[in-house]
Coordinates of C-alpha atoms in Angstrom, one line a residue:
X1 CA 29.6 -20.5 -19.3
X2 CA 26.6 -21.5 -20.0
X3 CA 24.4 -19.5 -17.7
X4 CA 26.8 -16.5 -19.0
X5 CA 26.5 -17.1 -22.6
X6 CA 22.2 -17.0 -22.3
X7 CA 22.4 -13.7 -20.0
X8 CA 24.0 -12.2 -23.1
X9 CA 21.9 -13.0 -25.5
X10 CA 18.5 -11.9 -23.1
X11 CA 20.5 -8.7 -23.3
X12 CA 21.4 -8.2 -26.7
X13 CA 17.4 -9.0 -27.2
X14 CA 16.1 -6.9 -24.8
X15 CA 18.1 -4.2 -26.3
X16 CA 17.6 -4.8 -30.0
X17 CA 14.2 -4.7 -28.8
X18 CA 14.1 -1.1 -26.6
X19 CA 15.7 0.0 -29.5
X20 CA 12.1 0.2 -31.6
X21 CA 10.2 2.3 -28.5
X22 CA 10.0 5.7 -30.1
X23 CA 11.8 8.3 -27.5
X24 CA 8.7 10.1 -25.8
X25 CA 8.8 14.2 -24.3
X26 CA 7.5 14.2 -20.8
X27 CA 4.6 15.6 -19.5
X28 CA 4.3 17.8 -16.8
X29 CA 1.5 19.2 -15.1
X30 CA 0.9 22.7 -13.1
X31 CA -2.0 22.3 -10.6
X32 CA -2.4 24.2 -7.5
X33 CA -3.7 21.9 -4.4
X34 CA -0.7 22.1 -2.4
X35 CA -1.5 21.0 0.9
X36 CA -5.1 19.2 0.2
X37 CA -6.2 18.3 3.6
X38 CA -10.1 17.5 3.9
X39 CA -12.5 17.9 6.6
X40 CA -13.0 16.6 9.6
X41 CA -16.2 14.0 9.0
X42 CA -16.7 12.0 12.2
X43 CA -18.6 8.0 12.3
X44 CA -21.4 7.6 14.1
X45 CA -20.9 5.0 16.5
X46 CA -23.1 3.0 17.8
X47 CA -22.0 1.8 21.6
X48 CA -25.0 -0.7 21.9
X49 CA -23.2 -2.9 19.0
X50 CA -20.1 -2.4 21.1
X51 CA -21.4 -3.7 23.8
X52 CA -22.4 -6.6 22.0
X53 CA -19.3 -7.7 20.7
X54 CA -17.3 -7.7 24.0
X55 CA -17.1 -9.1 27.5
X56 CA -18.2 -7.7 30.6
X57 CA -18.4 -7.7 34.3
X58 CA -20.7 -7.4 36.4
X59 CA -20.6 -4.1 37.4
X60 CA -20.7 -3.5 32.8
X61 CA -17.1 -2.6 32.9
X62 CA -15.7 -4.0 29.4
X63 CA -13.3 -6.5 29.7
X64 CA -10.6 -6.4 26.8
X65 CA -7.2 -7.2 26.6
X66 CA -4.5 -5.0 27.4
X67 CA -1.6 -6.6 25.3
X68 CA 0.4 -10.1 25.4
X69 CA 4.4 -9.7 25.2
X70 CA 6.0 -11.8 23.0

């Protein structure tokens, strides 16, 4: 019962607060940027940096973990 009374009190206070908020008109924006895309830009890749951060076998092949099954 106490919780219900507190909830009703909160709702009443909230309703009173909402009455003081003025009504606003909606703002609509009309723009002509439908289906905009950006151009593809390739990032520079440094293979030496990649090779420094991985394990390599005796043939120069990178050794990576394929996947872990859960």
